[in-house]
Coordinates of C-alpha atoms in Angstrom, one line a residue:
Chain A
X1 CA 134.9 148.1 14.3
X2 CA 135.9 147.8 18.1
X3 CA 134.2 145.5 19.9
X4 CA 134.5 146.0 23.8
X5 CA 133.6 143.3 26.0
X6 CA 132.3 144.1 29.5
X7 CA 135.4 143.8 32.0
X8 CA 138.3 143.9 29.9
X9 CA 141.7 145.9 30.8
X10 CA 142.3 148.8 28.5
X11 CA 145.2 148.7 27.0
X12 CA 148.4 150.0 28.2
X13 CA 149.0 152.9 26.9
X14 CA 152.4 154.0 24.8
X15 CA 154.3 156.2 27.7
X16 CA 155.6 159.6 27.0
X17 CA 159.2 160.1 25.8
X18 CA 158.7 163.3 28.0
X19 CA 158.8 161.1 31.1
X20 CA 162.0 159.2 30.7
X21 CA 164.3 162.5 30.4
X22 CA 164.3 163.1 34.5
X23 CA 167.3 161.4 36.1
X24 CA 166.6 157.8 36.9
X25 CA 167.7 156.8 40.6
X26 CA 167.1 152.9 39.8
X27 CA 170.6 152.7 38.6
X28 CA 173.2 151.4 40.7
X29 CA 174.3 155.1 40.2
X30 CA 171.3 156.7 41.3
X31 CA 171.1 154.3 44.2
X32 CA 174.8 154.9 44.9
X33 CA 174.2 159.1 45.5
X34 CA 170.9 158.9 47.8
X35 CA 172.8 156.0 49.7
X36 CA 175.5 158.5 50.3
X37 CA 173.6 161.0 50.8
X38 CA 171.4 159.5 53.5
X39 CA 174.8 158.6 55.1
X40 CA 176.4 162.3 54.9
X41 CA 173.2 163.5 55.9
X42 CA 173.1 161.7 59.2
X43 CA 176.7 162.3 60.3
X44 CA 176.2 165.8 59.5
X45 CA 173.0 166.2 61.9
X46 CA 174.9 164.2 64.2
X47 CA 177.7 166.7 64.5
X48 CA 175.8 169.7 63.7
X49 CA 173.5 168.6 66.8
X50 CA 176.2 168.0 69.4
X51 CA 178.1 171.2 68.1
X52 CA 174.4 173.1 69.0
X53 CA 174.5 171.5 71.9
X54 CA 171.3 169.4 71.2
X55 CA 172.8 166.2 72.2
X56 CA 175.5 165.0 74.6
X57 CA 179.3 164.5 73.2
X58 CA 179.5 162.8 76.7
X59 CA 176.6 159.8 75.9
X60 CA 176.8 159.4 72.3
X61 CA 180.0 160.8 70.7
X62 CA 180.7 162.9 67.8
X63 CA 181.4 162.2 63.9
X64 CA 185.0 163.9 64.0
X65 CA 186.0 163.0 67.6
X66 CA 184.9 159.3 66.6
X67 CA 187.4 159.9 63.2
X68 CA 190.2 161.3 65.1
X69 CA 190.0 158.3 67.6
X70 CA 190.1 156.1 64.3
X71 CA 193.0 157.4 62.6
X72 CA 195.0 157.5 65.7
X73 CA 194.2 153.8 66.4
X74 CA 194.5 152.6 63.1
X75 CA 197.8 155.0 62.8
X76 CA 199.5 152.9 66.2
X77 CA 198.3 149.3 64.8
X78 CA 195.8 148.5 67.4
X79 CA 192.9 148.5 65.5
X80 CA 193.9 146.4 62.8
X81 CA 195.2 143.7 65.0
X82 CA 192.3 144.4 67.0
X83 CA 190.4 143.5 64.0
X84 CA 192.1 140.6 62.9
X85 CA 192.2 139.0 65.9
X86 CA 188.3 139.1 66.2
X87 CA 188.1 138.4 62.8
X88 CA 189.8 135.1 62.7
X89 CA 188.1 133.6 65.9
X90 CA 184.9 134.4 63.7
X91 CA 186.0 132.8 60.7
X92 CA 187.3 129.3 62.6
X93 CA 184.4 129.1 64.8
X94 CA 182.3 129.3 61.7
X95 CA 184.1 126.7 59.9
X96 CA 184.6 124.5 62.5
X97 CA 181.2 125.1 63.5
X98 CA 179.4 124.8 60.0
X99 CA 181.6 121.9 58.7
X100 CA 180.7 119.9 62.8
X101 CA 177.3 121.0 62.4
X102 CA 176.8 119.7 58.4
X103 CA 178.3 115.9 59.1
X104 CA 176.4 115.3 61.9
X105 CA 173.1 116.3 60.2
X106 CA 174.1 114.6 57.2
X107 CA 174.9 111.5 59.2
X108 CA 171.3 111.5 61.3
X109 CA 169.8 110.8 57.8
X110 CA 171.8 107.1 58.0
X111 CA 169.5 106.1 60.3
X112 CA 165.7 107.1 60.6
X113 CA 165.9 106.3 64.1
X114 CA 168.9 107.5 65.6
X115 CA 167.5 111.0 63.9
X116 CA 163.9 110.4 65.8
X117 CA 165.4 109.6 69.0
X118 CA 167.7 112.6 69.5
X119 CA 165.5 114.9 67.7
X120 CA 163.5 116.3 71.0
X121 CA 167.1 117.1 72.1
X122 CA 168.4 118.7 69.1
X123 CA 165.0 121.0 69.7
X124 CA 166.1 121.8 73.4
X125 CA 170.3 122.7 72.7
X126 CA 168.9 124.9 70.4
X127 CA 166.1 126.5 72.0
X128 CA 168.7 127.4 74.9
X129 CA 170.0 130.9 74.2
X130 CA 173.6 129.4 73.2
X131 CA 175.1 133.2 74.6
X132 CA 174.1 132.1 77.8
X133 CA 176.9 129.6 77.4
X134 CA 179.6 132.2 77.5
X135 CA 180.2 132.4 81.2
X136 CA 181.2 128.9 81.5
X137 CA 182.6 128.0 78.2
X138 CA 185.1 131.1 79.4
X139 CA 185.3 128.7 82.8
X140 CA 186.1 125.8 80.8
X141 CA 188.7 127.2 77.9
X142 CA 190.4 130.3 79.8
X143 CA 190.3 133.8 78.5
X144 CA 192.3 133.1 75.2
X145 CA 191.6 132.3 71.8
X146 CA 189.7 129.0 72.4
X147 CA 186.9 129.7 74.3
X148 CA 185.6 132.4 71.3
X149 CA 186.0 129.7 68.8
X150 CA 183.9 127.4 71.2
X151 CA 181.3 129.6 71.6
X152 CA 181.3 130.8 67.8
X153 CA 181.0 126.8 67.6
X154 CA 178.2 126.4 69.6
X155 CA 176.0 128.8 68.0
X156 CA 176.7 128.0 64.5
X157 CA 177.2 123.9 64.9
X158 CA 173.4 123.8 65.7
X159 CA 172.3 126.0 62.6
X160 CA 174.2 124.1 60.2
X161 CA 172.9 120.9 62.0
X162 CA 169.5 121.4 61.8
X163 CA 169.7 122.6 58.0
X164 CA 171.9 120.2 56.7
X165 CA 169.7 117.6 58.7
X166 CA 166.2 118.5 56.8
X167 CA 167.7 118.9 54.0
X168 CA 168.6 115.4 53.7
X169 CA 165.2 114.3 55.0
X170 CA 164.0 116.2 51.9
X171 CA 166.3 114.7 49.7
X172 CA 164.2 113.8 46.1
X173 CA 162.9 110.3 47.5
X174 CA 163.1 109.8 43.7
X175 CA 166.2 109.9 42.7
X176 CA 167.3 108.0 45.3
X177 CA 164.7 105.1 44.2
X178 CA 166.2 105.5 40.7
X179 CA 169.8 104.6 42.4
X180 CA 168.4 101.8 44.5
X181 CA 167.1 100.4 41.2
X182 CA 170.3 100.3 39.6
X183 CA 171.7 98.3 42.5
X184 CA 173.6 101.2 44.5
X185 CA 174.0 100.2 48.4
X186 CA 173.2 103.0 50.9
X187 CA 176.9 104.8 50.8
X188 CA 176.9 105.6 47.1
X189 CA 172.5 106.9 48.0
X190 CA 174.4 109.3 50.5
X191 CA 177.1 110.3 48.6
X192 CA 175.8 110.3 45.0
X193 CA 171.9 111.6 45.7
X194 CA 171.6 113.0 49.2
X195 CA 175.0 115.0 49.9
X196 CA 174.7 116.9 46.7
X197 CA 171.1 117.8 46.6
X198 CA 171.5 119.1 50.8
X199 CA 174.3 121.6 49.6
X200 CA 171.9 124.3 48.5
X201 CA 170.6 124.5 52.2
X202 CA 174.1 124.3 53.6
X203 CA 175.5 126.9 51.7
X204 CA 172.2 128.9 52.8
X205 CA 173.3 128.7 56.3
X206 CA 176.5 130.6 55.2
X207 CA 175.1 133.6 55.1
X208 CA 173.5 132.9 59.0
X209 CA 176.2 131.4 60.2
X210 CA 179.0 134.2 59.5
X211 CA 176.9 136.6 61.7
X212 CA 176.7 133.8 64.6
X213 CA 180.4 133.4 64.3
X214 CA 181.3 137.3 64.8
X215 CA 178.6 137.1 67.8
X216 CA 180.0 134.5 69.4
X217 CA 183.8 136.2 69.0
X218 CA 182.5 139.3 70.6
X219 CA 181.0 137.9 73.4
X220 CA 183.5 136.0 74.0
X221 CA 185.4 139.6 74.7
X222 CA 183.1 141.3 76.5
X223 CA 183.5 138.2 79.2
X224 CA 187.1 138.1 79.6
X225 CA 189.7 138.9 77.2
X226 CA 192.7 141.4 76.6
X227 CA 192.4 141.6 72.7
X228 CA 189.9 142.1 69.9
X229 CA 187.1 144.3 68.8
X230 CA 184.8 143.2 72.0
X231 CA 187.6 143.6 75.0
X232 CA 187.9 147.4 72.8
X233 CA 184.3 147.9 72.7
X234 CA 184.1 147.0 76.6
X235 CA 187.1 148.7 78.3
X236 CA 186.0 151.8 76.1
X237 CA 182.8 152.0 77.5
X238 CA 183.2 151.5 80.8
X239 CA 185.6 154.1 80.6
X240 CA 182.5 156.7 78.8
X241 CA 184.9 157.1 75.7
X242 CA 182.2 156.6 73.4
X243 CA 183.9 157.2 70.6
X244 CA 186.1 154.6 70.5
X245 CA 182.9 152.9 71.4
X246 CA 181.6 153.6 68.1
X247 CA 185.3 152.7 66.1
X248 CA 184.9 149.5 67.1
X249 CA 181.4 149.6 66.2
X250 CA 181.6 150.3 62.7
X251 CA 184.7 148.7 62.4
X252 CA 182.5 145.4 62.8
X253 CA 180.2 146.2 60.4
X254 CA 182.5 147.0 57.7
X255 CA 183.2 143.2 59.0
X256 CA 180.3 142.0 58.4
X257 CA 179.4 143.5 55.2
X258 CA 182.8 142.3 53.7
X259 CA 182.2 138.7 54.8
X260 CA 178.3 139.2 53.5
X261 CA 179.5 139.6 50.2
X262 CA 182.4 137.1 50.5
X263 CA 179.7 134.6 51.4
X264 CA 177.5 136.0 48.4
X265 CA 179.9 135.0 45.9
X266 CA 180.9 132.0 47.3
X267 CA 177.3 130.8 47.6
X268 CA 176.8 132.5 43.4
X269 CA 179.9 130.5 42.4
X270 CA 179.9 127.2 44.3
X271 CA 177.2 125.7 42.2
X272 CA 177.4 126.3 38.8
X273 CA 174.5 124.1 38.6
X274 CA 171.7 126.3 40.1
X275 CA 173.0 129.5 38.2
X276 CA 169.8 131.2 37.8
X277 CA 168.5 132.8 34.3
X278 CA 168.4 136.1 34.7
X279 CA 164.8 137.0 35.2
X280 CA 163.6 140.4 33.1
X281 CA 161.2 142.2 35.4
X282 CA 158.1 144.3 33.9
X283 CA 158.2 148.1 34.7
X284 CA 154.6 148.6 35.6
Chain B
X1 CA 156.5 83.7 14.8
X2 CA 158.4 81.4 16.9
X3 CA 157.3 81.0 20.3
X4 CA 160.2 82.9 22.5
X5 CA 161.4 81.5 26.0
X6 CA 160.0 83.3 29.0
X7 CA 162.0 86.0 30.6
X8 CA 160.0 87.1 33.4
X9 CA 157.4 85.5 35.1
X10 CA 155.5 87.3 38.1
X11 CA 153.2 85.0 40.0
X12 CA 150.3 85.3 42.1
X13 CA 151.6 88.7 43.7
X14 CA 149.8 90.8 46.5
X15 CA 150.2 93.9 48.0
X16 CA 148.3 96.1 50.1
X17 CA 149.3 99.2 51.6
X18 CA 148.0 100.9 55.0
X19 CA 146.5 104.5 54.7
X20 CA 144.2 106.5 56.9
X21 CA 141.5 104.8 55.4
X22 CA 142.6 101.2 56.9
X23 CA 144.1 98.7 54.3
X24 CA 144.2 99.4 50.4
X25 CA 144.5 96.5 48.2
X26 CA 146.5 97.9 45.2
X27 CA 148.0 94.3 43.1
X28 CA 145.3 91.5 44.0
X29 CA 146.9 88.0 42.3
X30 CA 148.6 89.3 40.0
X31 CA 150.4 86.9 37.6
X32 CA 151.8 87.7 34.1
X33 CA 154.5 86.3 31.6
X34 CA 157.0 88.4 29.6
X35 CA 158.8 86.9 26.6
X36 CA 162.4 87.0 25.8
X37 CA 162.9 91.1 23.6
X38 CA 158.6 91.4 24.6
X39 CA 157.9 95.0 24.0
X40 CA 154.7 94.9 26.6
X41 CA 152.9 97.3 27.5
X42 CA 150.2 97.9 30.3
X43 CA 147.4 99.8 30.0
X44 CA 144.9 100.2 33.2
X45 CA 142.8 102.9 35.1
X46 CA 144.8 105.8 36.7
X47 CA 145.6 104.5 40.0
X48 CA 145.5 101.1 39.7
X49 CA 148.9 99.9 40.9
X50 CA 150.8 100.2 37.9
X51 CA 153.5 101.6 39.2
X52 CA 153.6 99.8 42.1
X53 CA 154.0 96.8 40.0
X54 CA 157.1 98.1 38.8
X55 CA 158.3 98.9 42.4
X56 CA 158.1 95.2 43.0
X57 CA 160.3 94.0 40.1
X58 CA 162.4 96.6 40.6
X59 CA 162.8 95.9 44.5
X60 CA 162.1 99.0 46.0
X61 CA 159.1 97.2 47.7
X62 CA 158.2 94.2 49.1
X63 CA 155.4 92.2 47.5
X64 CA 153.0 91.0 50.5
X65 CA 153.1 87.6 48.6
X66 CA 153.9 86.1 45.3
X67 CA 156.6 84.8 43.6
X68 CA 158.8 85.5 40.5
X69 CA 160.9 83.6 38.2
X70 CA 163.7 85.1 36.0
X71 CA 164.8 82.8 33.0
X72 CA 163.2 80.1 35.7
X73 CA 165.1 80.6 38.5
X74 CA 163.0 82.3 41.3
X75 CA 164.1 85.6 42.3
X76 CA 163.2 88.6 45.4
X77 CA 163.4 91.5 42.4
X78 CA 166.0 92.5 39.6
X79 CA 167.4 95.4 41.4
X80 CA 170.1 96.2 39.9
X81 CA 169.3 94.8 37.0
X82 CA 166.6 96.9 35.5
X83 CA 166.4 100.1 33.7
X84 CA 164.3 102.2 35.4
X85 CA 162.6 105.3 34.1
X86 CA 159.9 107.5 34.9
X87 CA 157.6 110.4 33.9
X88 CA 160.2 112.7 35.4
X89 CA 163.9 112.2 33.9
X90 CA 165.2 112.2 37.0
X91 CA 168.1 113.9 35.6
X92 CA 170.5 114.7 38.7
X93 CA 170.6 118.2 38.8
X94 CA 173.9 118.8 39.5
X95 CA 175.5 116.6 37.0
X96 CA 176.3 117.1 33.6
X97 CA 174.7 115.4 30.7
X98 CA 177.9 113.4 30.9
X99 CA 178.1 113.1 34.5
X100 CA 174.0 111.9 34.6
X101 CA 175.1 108.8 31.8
X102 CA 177.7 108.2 34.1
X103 CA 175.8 107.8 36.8
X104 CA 174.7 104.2 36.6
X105 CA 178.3 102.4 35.9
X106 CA 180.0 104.8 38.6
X107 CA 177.8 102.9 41.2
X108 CA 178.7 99.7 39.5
X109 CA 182.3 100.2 39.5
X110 CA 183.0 100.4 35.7
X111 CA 186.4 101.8 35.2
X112 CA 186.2 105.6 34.4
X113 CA 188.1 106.1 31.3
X114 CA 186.1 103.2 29.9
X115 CA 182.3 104.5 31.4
X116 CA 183.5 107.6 29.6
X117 CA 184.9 106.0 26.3
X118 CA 181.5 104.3 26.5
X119 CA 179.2 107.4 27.8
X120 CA 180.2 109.6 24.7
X121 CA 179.6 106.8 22.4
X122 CA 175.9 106.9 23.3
X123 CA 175.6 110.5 23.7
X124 CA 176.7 110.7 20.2
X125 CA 174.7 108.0 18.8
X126 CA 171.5 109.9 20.4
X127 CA 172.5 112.9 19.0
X128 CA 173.4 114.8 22.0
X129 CA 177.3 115.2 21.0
X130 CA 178.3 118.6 22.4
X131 CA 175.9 118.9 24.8
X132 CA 179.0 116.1 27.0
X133 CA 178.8 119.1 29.9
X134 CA 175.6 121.0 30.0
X135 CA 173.7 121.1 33.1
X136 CA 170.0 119.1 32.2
X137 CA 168.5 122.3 33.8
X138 CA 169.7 124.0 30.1
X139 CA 168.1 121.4 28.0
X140 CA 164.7 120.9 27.1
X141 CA 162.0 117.9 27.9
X142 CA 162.4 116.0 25.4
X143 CA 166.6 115.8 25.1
X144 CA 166.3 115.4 29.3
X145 CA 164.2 112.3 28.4
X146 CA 166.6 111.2 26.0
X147 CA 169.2 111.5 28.4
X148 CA 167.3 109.6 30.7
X149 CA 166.9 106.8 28.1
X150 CA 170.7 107.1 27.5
X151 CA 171.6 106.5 31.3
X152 CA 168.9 103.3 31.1
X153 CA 170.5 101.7 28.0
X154 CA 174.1 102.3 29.0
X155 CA 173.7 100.3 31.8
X156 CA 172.6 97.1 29.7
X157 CA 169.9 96.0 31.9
X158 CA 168.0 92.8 31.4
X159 CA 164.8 94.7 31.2
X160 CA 163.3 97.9 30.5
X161 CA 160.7 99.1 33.0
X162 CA 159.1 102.7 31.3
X163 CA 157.0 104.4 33.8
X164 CA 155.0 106.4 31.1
X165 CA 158.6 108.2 30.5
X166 CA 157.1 110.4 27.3
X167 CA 153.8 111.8 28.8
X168 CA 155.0 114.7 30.1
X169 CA 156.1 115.4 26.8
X170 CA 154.5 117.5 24.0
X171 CA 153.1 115.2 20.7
X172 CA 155.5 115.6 18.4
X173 CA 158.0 115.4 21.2
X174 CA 156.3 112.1 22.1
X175 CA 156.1 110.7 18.7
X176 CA 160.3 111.4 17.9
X177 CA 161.0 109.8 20.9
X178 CA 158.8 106.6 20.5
X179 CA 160.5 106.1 17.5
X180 CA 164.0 106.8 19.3
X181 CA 162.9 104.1 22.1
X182 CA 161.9 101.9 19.6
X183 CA 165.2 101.7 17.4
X184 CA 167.1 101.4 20.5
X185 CA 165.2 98.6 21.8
X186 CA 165.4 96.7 18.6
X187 CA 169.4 97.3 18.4
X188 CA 170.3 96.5 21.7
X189 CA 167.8 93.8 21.9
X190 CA 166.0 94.9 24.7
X191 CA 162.8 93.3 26.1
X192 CA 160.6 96.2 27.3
X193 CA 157.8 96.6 29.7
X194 CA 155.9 99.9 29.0
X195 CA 153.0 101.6 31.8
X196 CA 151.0 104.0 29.6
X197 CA 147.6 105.4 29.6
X198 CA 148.0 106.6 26.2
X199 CA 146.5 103.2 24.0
X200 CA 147.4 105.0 21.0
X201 CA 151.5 104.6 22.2
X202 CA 150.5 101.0 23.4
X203 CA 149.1 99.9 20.2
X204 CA 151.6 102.0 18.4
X205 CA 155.0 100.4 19.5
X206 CA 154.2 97.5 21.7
X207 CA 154.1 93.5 20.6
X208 CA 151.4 92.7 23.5
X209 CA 149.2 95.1 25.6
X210 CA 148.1 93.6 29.0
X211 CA 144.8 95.0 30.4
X212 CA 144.6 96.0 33.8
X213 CA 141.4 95.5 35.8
X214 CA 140.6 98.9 38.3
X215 CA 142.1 98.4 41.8
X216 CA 142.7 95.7 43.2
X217 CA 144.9 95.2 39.8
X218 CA 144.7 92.3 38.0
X219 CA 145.4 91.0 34.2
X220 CA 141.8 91.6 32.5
X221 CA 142.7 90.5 29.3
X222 CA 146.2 90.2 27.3
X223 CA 146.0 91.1 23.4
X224 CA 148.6 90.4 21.1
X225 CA 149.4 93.6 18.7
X226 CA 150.1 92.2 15.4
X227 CA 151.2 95.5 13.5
X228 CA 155.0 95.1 11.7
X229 CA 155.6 98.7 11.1
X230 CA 158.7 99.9 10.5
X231 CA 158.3 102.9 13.4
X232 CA 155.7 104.0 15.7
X233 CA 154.1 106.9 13.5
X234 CA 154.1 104.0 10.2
X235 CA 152.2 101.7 12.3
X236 CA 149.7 104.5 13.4
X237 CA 148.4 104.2 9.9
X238 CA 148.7 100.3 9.7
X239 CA 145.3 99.4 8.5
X240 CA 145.0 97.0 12.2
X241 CA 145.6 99.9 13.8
X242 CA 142.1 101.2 14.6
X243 CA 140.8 98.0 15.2
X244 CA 143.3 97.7 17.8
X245 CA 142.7 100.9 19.6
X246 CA 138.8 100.9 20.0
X247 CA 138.9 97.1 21.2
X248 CA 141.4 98.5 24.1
X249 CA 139.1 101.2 24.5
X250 CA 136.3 99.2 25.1
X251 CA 138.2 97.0 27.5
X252 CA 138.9 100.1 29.4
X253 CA 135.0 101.1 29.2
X254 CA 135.8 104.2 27.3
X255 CA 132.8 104.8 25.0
X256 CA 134.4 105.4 21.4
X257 CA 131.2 105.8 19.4
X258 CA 128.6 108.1 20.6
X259 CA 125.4 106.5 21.5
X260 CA 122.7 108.8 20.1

């Protein structure tokens, strides 16, 4: 006998076997060929379209004048110091800036009021656009190497700041009780139960902070400088040679997606502790 | 039974705490005695400054006024030398098992090799040998809690303060690790105080049960639990037992018989 109450689901019902035989494209495989595809596809348009004469070589470039420019400058050795160069004023105005900006969040949290009374002005550095900076940092550290790293600083100091700041405001107020009651002073509170918990949200900023740093390198070219991916991407412009224009371009994002998934694994393997189980999703 | 020396006395203590709604008294003169290896435990209605009498032995706050005595000399709190534990274990995270154990005698200094030596004695004694580095995130309630307990007694503190440690815990979860607690207690010759609102676990392991009246807290009425069982589940069937648990539930108000 089948009893059916008023509002139940019906069952799901067994699928098909005839479904599953089409070609799945959830497979990193699948995803893998329409990515590519979607990427073919629009370089091909792109070419096909200036070859017809749709859109101008002159204002936006072409797919195989923008590869020929490539090779050659990658052939002479200018692109890859090009490259490096912006690449490492990224990299140390992110450390210096993340590692500056963690310690003195971390250390607002030693005292309550210190943190309240600076607080309005942590707000206002950071709601000034920190690019605006660039003209005078430039002023202040010359055209060279130092005033990218200090404005790569300034835009990723106050990130890490701020995170690494509420973080350790929202430190477990219970585990640090649980210290105090086994007699530890306020060092081994910070060091033992409020450091480790804030890493989660430092490491977080990572991810953030990597894109400030190749920001602030860049526009630290475009201002004034005679090396690196921005003074390339400048010069070439102003000269309408777009697609050198574009080299540079997606040179920098193959920059940034390398250093996305460097950061990826560092934040996957830098806390062993907060390894997640692997969650089974339901196919519905 | 020989009358023991007092360990802790807590006298006359007040405190009041400032909400939204104005001033909330939460201890109202409190005063109570705890005997040298008491197992005590306090029973009261949810919210009615238990744990906030805990707070104030264990110096994390400031009693209004009040005074208390340990081993006769007066003292501000035992911070430091308590053992603290609470519903939650508390279990740092992003320690190991070993690591959490260790936490307690890192912050007093102890020598490593010897907090280690030490650490994996207990871990081993509690039956958590091999699980020396897992995270607690791995583990389940009730060896988290035992952890916990491990990280309390390793520290050899002068008193036990349980904040209702088991009742997150499933029953049969609960009644393993009653019986765990209690062994430990009677080998390292702890005294214990014990904040439940279970009366069955009060009557069950404790040598007193102290009453609490509804906020402001104070000491309703003390009664002495004469059961001799050898663990917490054999005195659950102690022929005292019931007669125990319905007179605390009738200090509580709870109505145990219906009233047709």
């Amino acid at each position: 006998m089948t009893i059916t109450l008023p509002g139940t689901a019906p069952l799901p019902k067994r699928k098909t076997r005839r479904a599953r035989r089409r070609f799945n494209f959830d497979t990193s495989l699948g995803r893998a060929v329409l990515q590519a595809a979607a990427v073919i596809g629009f370089f091909a348009l792109w070419e096909i379209g200036v070859r017809a004469g749709w859109i101008s070589a002159f204002l936006v470039g072409s797919p195989f004048g923008i590869f020929a420019d490539g090779s050659k400058m990658l052939m002479s050795g200018d692109l890859v110091s090009d490259t490096w160069y912006t690449l490492f004023e990224a990299i140390l105005g992110f450390v210096i800036g993340t590692i500056f900006g963690s310690l003195l969040g971390l250390a607002l949290w030693y005292s309550a009021f210190v943190a309240r009374l600076v607080e309005p002005f942590i707000v206002a550095i950071n709601s000034v656009p920190k690019i605006a900076l660039a003209p005078i940092v430039v002023l202040w550290f010359g055209t060279g190497l130092v005033s990218k790293v200090m404005l790569s600083v300034s835009l990723t100091a106050i990130v890490a700041l701020i995170a690494a700041y509420q973080a350790a405001k929202d430190a477990d107020v219970d585990l640090q009780s649980l210290m105090i009651s086994m007699g530890a002073d306020k060092h081994q509170v910070f060091f033992k139960a409020v450091v480790p918990s804030t890493l989660p949200s430092i490491i977080a900023t990572f991810r953030i902070n990597i894109g400030f740093g190749l920001v602030g390198a860049v526009v630290g070219e475009f201002i004034s400088s005679q090396r690196g991916l921005g003074h390339l991407i400048y010069t070439a412009s102003s000269l309408y040679d777009l697609n050198t224009v574009w080299v540079g371009l997606f040179t920098l994002m193959i920059m940034g997606f390398v250093l996305y998934y460097v950061i990826d694994i560092i934040e996957r393997t830098s806390l062993p502790w907060k390894q997640s189980n692997t969650v089974h999703q339901v196919q519905v | 039974m020989q009358p023991s020396p007092i360990q802790l006395s807590v006298r006359n203590v007040r405190k009041s705490f400032h909400g939204k709604a104005g001033e909330v008294r939460v201890l109202d003169d409190l005063s109570f005695d705890i005997n040298a290896r008491d197992f005590v435990s306090i029973i009261g209605p949810s919210g009615c400054g238990k744990t906030t009498i805990f707070n104030v032995i264990a110096g994390l706050i400031e009693p209004d006024s009040g005074s208390m005595h340990y081993l006769g000399e007066e003292i501000d709190s035992l911070r430091g030398r308590v053992g603290y534990m609470m519903q939650k274990d508390l279990l740092f995270p992003w320690r190991t098992v070993l690591g959490n154990v260790l936490l307690g005698l890192e912050t007093r200094g102890v020598d490593r090799v010897e907090a280690e030596g030490k650490a994996r004695e207990y871990l081993k004694g509690f039956g958590l040998a091999g699980f020396e580095n897992a995270y607690p995130k791995t583990l389940s309630g009730g060896m988290r809690q035992r952890v916990a307990l491990i990280r309390t007694l390793i520290m050899d503190p002068d008193i036990l303060l349980l904040d209702e440690p088991f009742s997150a815990l499933d029953y049969q979860t609960r009644l393993y690790l009653e019986g765990v607690l209690k062994d430990a207690v009677e080998t390292y010759h702890k005294t214990v105080i014990l904040v439940t609102h279970d009366i069955d676990e009060a009557v069950a392991l404790s040598k007193r049960v102290v009453v609490l009246s509804g906020r402001p807290a104070r000491v309703k009425i003390v009664h002495d639990i004469d059961i001799s069982a050898s663990s917490p589940i054999a005195a659950r069937s102690d022929s005292r037992f019931s007669g125990y648990f319905h007179a605390l539930c009738a200090e509580l108000d709870i109505q145990t018989e219906k009233t047709a």
